[in-house]
PDB file of C-alpha atoms and ligand atoms in Angstrom:
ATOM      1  CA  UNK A  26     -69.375 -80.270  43.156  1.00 97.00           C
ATOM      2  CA  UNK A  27     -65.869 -81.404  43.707  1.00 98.00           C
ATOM      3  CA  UNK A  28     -63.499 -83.933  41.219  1.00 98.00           C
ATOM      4  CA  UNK A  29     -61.572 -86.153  43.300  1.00 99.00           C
ATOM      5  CA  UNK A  30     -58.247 -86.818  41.614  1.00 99.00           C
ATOM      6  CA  UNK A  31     -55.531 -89.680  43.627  1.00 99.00           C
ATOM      7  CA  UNK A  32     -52.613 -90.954  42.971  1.00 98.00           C
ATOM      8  CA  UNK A  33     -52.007 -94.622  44.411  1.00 98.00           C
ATOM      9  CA  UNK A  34     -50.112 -97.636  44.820  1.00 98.00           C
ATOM     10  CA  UNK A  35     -51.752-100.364  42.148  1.00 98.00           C
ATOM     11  CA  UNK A  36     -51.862-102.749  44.586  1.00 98.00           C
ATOM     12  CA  UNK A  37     -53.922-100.753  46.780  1.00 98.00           C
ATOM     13  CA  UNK A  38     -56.448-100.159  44.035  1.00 98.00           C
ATOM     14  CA  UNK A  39     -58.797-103.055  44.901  1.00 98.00           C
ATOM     15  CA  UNK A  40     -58.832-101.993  48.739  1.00 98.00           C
ATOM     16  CA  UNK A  41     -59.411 -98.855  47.557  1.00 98.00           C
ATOM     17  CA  UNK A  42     -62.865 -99.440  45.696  1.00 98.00           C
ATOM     18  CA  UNK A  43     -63.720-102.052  48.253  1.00 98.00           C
ATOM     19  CA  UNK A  44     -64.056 -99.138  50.849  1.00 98.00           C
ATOM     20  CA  UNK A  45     -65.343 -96.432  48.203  1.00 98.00           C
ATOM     21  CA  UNK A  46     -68.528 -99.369  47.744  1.00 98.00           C
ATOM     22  CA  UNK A  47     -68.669 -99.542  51.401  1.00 97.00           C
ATOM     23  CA  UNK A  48     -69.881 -96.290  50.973  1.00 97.00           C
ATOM     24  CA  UNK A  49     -71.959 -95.759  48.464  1.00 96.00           C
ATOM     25  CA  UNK A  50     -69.851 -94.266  46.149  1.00 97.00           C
ATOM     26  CA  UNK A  51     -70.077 -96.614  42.796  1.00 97.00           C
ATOM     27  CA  UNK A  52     -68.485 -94.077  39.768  1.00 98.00           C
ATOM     28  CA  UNK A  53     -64.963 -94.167  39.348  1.00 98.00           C
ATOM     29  CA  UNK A  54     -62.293 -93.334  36.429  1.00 98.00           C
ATOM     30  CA  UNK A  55     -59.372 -95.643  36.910  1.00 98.00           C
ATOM     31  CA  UNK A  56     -56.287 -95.147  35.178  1.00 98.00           C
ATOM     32  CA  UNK A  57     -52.534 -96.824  34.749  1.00 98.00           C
ATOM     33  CA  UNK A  58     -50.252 -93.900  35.141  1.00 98.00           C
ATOM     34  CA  UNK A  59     -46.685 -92.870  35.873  1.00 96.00           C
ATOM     35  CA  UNK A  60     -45.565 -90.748  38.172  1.00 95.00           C
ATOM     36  CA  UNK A  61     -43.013 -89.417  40.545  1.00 93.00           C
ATOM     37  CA  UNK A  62     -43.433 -87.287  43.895  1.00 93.00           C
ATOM     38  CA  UNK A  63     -40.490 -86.117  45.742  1.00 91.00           C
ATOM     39  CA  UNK A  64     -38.229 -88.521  46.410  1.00 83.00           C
ATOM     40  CA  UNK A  65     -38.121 -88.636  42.251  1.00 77.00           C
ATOM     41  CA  UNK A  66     -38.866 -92.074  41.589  1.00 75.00           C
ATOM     42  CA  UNK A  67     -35.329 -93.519  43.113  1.00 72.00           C
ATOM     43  CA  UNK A  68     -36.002 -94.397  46.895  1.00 62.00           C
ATOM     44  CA  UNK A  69     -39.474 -96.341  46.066  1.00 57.00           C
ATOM     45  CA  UNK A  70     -38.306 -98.576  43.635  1.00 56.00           C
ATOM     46  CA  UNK A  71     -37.928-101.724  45.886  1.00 53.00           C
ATOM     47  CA  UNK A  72     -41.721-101.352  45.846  1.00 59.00           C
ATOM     48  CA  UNK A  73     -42.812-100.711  42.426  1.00 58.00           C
ATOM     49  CA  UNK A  74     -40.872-101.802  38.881  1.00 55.00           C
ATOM     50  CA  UNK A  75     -38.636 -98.686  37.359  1.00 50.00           C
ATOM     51  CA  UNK A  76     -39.466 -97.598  34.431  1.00 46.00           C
ATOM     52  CA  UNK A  77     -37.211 -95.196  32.598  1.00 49.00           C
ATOM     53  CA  UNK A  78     -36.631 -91.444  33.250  1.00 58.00           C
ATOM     54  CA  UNK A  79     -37.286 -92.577  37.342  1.00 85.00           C
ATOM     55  CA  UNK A  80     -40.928 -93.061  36.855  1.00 92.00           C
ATOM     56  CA  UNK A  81     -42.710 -95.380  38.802  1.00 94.00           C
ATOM     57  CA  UNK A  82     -46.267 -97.139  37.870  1.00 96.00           C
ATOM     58  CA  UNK A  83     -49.212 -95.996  39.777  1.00 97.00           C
ATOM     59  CA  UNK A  84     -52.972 -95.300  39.623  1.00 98.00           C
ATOM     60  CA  UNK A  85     -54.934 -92.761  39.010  1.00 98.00           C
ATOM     61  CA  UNK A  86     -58.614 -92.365  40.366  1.00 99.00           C
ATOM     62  CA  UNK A  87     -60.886 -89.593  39.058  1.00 99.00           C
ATOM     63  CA  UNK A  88     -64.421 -89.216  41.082  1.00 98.00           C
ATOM     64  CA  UNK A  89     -66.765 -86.496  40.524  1.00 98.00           C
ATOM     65  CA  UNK A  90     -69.422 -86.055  43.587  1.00 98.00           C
ATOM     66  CA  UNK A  91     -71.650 -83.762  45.286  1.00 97.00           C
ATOM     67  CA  UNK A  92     -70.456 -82.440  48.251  1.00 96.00           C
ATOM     68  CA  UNK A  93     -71.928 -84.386  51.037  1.00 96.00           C
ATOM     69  CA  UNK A  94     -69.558 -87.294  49.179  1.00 97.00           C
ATOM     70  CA  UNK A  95     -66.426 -85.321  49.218  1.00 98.00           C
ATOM     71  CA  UNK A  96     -65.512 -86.211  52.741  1.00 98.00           C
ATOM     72  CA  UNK A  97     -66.485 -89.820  52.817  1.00 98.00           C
ATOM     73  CA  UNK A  98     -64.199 -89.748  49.629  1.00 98.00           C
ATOM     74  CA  UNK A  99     -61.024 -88.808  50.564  1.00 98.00           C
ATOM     75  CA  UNK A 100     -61.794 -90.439  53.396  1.00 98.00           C
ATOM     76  CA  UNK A 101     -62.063 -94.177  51.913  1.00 98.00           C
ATOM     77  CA  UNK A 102     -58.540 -93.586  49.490  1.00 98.00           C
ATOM     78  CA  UNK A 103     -56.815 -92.178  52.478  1.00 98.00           C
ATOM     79  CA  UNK A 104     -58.092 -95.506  54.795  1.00 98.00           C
ATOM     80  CA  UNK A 105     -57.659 -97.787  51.832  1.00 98.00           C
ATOM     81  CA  UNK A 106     -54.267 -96.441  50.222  1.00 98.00           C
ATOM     82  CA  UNK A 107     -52.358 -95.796  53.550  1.00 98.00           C
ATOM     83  CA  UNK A 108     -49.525 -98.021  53.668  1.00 98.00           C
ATOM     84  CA  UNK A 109     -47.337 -95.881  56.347  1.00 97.00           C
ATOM     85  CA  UNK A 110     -44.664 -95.797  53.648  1.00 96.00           C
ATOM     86  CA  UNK A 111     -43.510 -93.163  50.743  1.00 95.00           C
ATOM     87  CA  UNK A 112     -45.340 -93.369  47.558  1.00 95.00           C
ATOM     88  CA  UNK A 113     -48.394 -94.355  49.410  1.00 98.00           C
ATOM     89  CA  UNK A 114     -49.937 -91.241  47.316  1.00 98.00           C
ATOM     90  CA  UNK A 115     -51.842 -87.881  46.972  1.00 98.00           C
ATOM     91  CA  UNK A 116     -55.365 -86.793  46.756  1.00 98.00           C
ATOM     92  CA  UNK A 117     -56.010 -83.542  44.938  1.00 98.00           C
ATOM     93  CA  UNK A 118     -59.605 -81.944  45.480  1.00 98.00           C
ATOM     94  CA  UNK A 119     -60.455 -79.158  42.968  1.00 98.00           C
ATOM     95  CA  UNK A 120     -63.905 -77.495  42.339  1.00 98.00           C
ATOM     96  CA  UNK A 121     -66.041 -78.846  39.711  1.00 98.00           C
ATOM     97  CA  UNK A 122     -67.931 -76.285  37.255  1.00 98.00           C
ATOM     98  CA  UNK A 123     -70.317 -78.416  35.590  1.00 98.00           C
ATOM     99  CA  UNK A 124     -71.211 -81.603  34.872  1.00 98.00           C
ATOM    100  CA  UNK A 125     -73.597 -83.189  32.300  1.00 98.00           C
ATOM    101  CA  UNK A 126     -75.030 -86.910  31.375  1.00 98.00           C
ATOM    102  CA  UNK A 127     -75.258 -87.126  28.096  1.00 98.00           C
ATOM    103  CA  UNK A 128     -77.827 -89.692  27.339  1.00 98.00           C
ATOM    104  CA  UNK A 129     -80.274 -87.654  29.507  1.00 98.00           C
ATOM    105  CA  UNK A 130     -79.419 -84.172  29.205  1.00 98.00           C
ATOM    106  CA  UNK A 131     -79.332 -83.548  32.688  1.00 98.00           C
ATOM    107  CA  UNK A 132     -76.858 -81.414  34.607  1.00 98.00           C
ATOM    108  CA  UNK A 133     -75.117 -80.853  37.366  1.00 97.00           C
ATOM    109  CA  UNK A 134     -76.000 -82.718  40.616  1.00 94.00           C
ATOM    110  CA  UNK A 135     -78.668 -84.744  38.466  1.00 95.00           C
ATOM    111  CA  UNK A 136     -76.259 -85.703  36.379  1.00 97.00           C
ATOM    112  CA  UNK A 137     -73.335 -86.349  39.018  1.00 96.00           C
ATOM    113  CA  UNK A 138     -74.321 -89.721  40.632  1.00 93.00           C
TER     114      UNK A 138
HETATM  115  N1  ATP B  31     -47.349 -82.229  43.265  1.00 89.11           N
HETATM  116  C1  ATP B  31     -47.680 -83.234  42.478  1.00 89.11           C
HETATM  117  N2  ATP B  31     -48.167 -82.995  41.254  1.00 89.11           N
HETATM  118  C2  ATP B  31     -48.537 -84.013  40.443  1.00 89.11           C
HETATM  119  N3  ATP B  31     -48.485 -85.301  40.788  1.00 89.11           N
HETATM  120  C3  ATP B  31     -48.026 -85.587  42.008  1.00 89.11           C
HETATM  121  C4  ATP B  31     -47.601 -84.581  42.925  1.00 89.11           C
HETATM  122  N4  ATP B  31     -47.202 -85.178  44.051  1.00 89.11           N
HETATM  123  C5  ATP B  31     -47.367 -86.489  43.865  1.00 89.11           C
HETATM  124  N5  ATP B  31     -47.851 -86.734  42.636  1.00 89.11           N
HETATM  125  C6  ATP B  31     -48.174 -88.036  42.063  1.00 89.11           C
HETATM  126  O1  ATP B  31     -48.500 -88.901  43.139  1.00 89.11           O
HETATM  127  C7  ATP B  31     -47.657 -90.045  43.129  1.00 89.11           C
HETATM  128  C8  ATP B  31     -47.411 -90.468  44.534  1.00 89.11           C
HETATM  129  O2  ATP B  31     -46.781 -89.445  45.219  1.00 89.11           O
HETATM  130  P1  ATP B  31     -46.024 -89.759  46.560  1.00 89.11           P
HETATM  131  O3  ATP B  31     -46.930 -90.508  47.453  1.00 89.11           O
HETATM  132  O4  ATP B  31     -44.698 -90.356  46.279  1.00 89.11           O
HETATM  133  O5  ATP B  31     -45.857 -88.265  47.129  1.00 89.11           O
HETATM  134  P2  ATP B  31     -44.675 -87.664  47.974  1.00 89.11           P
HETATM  135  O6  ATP B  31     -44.946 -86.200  48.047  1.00 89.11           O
HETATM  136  O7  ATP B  31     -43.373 -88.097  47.407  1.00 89.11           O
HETATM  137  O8  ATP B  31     -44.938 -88.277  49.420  1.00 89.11           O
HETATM  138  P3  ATP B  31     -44.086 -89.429  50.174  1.00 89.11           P
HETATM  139  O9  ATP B  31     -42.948 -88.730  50.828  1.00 89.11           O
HETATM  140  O10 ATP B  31     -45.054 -90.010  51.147  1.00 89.11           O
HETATM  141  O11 ATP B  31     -43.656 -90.424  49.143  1.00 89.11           O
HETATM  142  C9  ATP B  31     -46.427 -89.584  42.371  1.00 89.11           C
HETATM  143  O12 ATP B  31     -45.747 -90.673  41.799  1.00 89.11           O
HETATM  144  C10 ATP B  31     -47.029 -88.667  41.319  1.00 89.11           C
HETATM  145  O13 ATP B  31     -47.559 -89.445  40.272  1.00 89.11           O
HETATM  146 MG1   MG B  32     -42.887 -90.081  47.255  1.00 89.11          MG
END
């Protein structure tokens, strides 16, 4: 199991999820964030407000999946957040050690999707 964590424009967000449906992949942790990569906030401001300490707003998107999904994954926020610009984002793939539903009790790839 992997947990999908990116970093995106907001107003790729909806483009984003519209692919991520496209295929099949449904659950999704979305989060307002701020953030800087390494142009420190100051050249990307003409496309995002300022906020102080030269952090800009972006989104965060968590997805936990099995890992047939992982490709098709990063696939769909790399197609959907590309802009061509800088700040367009990151995707960070790390390994996933368990997982569990609560309601059910189930674990791991049960419990996953
Ligand atoms: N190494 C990192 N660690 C944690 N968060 C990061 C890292 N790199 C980028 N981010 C987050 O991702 C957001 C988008 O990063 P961004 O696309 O600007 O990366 P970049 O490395 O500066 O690439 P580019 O040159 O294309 O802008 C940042 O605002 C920050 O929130
Ligand atoms: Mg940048």
């Amino acid at each position: 199991m992997k947990y999908i964590i990116a970093v995106i424009q907001p107003d790729r967000l909806e483009e984003v999820l519209r692919i991520l449906e496209e295929k099949e992949i449904h659950l999704v942790t979305v989060s307002s964030v701020l953030g800087r990569g390494r142009q420190k906030g100051i050249s990307e401001v003409y496309r995002g407000h300022k906020e102080g300490g030269r952090l800009l707003k972006k989104v965060k998107l968590e997805i936990a999946v099995n890992e047939e999904f992982v490709k098709s994954t990063v696939d769909a926020i790399k197609e959907g957040a590309r802009t061509g610009h800088i700040g367009d984002g990151k995707v960070f793939v790390l390994d996933l050690q368990e997982c569990f539903r609560i309601r059910t009790g189930e674990t791991g790839k049960d419990a996953i999707g």
